[in-house]
mmCIF file with all atom_site columns, C-alpha atoms in Angstrom:
data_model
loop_
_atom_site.group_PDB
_atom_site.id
_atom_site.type_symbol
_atom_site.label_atom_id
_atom_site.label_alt_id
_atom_site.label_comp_id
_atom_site.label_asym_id
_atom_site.label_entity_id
_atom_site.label_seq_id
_atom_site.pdbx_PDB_ins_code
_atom_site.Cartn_x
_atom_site.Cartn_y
_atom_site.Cartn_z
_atom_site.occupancy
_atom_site.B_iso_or_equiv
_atom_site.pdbx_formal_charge
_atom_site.auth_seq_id
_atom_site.auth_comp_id
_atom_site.auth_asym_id
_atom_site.auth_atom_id
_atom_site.pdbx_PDB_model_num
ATOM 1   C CA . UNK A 1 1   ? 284.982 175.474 -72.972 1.00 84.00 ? 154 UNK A CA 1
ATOM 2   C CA . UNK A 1 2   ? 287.641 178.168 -71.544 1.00 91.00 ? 155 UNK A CA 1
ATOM 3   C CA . UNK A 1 3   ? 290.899 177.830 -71.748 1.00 94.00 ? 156 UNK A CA 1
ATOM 4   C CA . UNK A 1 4   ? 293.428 179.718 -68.849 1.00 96.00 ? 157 UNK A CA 1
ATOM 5   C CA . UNK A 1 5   ? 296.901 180.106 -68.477 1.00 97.00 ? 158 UNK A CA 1
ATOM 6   C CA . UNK A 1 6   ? 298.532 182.171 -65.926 1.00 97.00 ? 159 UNK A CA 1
ATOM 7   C CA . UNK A 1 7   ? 301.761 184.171 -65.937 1.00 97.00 ? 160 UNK A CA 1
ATOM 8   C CA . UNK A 1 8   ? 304.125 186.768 -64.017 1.00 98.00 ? 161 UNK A CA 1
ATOM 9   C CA . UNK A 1 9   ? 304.705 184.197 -61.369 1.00 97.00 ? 162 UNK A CA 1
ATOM 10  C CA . UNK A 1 10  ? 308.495 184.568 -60.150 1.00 97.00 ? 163 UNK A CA 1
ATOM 11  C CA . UNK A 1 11  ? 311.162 185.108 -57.512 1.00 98.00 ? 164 UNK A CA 1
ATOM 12  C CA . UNK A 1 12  ? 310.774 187.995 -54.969 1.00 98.00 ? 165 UNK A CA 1
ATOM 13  C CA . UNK A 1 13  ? 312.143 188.869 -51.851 1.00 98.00 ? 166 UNK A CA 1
ATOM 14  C CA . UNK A 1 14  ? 309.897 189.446 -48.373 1.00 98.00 ? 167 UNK A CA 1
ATOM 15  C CA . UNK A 1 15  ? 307.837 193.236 -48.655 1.00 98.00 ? 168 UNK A CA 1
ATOM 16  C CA . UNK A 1 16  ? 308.403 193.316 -52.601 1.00 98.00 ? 169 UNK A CA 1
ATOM 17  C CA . UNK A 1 17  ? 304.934 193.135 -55.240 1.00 98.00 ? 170 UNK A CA 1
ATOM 18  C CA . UNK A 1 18  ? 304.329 190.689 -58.470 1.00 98.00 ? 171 UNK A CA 1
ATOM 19  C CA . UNK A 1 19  ? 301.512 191.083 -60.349 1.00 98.00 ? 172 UNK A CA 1
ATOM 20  C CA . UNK A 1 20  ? 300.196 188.116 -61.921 1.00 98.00 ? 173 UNK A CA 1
ATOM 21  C CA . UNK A 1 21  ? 298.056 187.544 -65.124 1.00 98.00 ? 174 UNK A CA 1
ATOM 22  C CA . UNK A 1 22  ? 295.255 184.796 -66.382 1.00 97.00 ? 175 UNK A CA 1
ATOM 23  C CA . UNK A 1 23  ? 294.316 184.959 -69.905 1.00 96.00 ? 176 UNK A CA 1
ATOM 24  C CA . UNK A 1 24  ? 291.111 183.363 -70.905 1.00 94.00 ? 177 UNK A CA 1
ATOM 25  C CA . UNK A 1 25  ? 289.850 182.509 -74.368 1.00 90.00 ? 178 UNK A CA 1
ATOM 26  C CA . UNK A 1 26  ? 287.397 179.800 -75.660 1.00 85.00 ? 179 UNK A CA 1
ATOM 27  C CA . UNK A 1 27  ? 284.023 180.718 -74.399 1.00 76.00 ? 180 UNK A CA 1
ATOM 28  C CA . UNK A 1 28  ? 284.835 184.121 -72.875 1.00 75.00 ? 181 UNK A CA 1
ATOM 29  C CA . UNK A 1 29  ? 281.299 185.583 -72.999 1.00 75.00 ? 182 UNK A CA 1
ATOM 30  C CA . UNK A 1 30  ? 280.119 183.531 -70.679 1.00 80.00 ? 183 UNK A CA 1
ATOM 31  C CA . UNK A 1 31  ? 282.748 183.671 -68.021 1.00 87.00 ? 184 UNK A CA 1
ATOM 32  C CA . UNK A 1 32  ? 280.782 184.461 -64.748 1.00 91.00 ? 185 UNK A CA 1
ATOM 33  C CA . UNK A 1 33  ? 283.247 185.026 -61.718 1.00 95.00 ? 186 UNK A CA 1
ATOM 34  C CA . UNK A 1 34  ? 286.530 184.745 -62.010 1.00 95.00 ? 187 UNK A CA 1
ATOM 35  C CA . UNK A 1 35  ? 288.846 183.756 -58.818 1.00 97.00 ? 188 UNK A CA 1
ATOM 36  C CA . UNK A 1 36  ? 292.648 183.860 -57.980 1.00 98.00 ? 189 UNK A CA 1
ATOM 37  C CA . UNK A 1 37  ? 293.669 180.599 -55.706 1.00 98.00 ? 190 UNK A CA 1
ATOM 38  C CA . UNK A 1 38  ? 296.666 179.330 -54.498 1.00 98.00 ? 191 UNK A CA 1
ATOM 39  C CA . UNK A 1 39  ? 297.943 175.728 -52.702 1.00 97.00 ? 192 UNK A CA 1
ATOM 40  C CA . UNK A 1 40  ? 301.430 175.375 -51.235 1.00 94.00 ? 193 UNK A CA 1
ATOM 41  C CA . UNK A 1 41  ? 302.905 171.932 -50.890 1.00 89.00 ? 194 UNK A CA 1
ATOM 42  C CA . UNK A 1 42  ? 301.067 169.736 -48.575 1.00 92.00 ? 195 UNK A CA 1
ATOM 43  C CA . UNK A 1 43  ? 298.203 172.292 -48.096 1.00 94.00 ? 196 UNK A CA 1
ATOM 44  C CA . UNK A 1 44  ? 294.493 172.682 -49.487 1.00 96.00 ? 197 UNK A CA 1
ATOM 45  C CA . UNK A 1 45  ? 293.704 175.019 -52.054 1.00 96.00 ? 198 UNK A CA 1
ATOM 46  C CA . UNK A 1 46  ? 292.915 178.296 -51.195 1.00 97.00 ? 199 UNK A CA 1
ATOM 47  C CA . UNK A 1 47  ? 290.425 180.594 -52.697 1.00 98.00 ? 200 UNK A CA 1
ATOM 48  C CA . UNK A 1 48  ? 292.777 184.185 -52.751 1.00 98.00 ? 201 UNK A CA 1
ATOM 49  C CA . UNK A 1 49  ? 290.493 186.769 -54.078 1.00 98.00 ? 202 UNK A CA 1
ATOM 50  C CA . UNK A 1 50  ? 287.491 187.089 -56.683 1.00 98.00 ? 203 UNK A CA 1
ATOM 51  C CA . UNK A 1 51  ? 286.265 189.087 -58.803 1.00 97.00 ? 204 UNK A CA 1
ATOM 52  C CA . UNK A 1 52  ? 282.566 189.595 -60.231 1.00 95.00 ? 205 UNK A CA 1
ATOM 53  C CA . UNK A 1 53  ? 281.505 190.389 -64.401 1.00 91.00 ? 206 UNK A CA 1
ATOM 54  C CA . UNK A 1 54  ? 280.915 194.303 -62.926 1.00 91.00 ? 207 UNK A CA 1
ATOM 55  C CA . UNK A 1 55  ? 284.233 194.415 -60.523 1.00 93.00 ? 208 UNK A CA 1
ATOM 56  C CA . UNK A 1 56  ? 282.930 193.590 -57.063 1.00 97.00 ? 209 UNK A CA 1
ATOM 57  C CA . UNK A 1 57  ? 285.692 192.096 -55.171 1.00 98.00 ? 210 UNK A CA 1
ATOM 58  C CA . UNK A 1 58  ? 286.097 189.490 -52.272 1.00 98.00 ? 211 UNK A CA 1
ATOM 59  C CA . UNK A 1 59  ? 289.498 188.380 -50.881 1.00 98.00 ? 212 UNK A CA 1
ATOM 60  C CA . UNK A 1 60  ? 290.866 185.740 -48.051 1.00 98.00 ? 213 UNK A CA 1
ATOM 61  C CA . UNK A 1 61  ? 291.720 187.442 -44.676 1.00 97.00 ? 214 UNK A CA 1
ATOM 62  C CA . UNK A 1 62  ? 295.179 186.375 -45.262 1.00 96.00 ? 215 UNK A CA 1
ATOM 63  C CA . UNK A 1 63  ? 295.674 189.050 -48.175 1.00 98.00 ? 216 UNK A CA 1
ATOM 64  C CA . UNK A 1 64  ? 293.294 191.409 -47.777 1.00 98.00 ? 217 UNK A CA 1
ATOM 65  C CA . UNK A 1 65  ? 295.025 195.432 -47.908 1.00 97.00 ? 218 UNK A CA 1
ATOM 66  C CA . UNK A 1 66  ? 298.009 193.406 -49.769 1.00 98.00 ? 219 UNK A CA 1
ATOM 67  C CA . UNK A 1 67  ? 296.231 192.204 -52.513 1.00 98.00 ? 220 UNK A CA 1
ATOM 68  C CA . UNK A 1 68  ? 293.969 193.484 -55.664 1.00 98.00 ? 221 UNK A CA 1
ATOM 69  C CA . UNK A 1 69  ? 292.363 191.536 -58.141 1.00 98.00 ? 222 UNK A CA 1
ATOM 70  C CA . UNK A 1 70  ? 290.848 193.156 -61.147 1.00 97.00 ? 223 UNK A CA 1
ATOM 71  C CA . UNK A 1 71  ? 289.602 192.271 -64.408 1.00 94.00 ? 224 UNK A CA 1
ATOM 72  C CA . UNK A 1 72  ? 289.529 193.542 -68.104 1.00 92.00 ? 225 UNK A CA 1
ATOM 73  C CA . UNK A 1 73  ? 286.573 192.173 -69.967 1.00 88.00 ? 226 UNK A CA 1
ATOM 74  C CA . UNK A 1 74  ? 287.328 193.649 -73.336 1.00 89.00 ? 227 UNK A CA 1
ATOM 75  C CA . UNK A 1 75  ? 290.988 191.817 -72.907 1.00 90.00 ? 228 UNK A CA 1
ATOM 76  C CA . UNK A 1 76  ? 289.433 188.951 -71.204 1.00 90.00 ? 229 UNK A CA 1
ATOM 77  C CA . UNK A 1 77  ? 292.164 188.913 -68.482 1.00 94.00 ? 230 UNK A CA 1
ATOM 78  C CA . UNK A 1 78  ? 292.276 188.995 -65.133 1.00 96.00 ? 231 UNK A CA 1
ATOM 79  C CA . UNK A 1 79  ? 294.781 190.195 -62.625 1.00 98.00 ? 232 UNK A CA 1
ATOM 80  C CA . UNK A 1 80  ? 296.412 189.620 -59.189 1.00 98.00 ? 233 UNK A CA 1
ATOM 81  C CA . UNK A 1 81  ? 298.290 192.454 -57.726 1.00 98.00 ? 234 UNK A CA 1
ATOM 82  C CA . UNK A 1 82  ? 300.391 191.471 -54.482 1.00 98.00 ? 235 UNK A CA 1
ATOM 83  C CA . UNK A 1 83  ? 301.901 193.589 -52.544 1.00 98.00 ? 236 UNK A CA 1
ATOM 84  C CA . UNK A 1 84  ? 304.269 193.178 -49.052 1.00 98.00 ? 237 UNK A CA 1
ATOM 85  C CA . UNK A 1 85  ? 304.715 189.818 -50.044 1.00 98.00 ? 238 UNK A CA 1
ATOM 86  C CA . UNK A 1 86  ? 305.581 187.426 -47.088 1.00 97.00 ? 239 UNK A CA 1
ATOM 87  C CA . UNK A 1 87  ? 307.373 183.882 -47.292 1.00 96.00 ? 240 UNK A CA 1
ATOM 88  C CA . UNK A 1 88  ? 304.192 182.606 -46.348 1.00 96.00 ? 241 UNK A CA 1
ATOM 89  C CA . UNK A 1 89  ? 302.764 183.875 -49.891 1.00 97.00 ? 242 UNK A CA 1
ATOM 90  C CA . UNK A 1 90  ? 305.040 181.219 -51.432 1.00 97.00 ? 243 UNK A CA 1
ATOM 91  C CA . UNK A 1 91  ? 302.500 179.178 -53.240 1.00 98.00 ? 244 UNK A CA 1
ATOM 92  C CA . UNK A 1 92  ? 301.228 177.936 -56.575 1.00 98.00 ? 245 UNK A CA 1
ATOM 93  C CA . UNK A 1 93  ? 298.716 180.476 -57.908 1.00 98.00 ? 246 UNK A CA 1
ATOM 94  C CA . UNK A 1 94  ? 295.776 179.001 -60.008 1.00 97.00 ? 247 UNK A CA 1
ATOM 95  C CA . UNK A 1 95  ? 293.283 181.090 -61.805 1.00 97.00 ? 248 UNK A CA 1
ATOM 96  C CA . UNK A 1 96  ? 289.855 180.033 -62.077 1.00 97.00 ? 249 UNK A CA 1
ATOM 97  C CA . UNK A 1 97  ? 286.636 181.135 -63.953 1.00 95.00 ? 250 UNK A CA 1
ATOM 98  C CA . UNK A 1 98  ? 283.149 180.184 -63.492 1.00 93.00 ? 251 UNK A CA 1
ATOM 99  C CA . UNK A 1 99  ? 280.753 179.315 -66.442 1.00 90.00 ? 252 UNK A CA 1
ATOM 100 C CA . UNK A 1 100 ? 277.057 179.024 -65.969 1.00 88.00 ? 253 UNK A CA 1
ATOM 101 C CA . UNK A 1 101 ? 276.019 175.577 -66.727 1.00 87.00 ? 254 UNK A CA 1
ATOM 102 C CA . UNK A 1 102 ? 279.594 174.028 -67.145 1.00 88.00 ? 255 UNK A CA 1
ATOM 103 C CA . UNK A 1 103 ? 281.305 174.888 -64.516 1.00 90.00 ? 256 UNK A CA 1
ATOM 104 C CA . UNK A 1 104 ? 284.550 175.826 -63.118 1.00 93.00 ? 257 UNK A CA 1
ATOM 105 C CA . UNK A 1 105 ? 287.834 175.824 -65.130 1.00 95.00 ? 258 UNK A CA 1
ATOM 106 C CA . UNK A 1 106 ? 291.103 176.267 -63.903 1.00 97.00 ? 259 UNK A CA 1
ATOM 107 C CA . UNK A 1 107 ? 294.395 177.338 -65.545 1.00 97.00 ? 260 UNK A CA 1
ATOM 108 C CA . UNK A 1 108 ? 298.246 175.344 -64.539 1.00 97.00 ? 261 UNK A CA 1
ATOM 109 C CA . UNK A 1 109 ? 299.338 177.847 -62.377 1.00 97.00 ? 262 UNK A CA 1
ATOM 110 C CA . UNK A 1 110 ? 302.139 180.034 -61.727 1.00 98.00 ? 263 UNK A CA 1
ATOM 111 C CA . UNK A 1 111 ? 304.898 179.622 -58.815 1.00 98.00 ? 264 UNK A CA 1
ATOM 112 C CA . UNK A 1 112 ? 305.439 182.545 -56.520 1.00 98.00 ? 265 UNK A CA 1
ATOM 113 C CA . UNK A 1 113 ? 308.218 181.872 -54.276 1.00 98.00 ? 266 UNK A CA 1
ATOM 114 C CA . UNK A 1 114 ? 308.720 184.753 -51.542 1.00 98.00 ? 267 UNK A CA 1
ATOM 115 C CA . UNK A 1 115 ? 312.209 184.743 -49.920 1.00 97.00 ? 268 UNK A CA 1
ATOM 116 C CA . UNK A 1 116 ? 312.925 185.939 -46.655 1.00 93.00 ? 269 UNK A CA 1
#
């Protein structure tokens, strides 16, 4: 089992930067991938940006140049840098990690609420 939770969600205003965190523990060595997500209200989940064991990166069109993801395997955490935020950022950000042969855990989330 992994256990997540997520923090450095928050209040920002339109063009300013967060930077969120996921902390995993549990069964941390065998964390595959690990993924950022986010769902606002009334809207699917959305996969955000991911992030392989040796630091290859994909992200959603809708954040790509604005956002980073990176990971620290020897902290087991994993990061979400957003820049130029936009009201339409204002979401509930999930963190997610992948485990061969259990699956795909998921943290509560952390609200980011970008005012314009």
């Amino acid at each position: 089992q992994v256990q997540l939770v997520e923090s450095g969600g928050g209040l920002v205003q339109a063009g300013g930067s967060l930077r969120l965190s996921c902390a995993a523990s549990g069964s941390i060595f065998s964390i595959n991938v690990m993924n950022w997500h986010r769902q606002a209200p009334g809207k699917q989940r959305e996969l955000v940006a991911t992030v392989t064991p040796g630091g290859s990166t994909n992200y959603a069109d809708s954040v790509k140049g604005r956002f980073i993801i990176s990971r620290d395997n020897a902290k087991n955490m994993v990061y979400l840098e957003m820049n130029s935020l936009k009201p339409e950022d204002t979401s509930l950000y999930y963190c997610s990690a992948e485990v061969p042969r259990l699956g795909l855990f998921w943290g509560q989330g952390t609200q980011v609420t970008v005012s314009s």
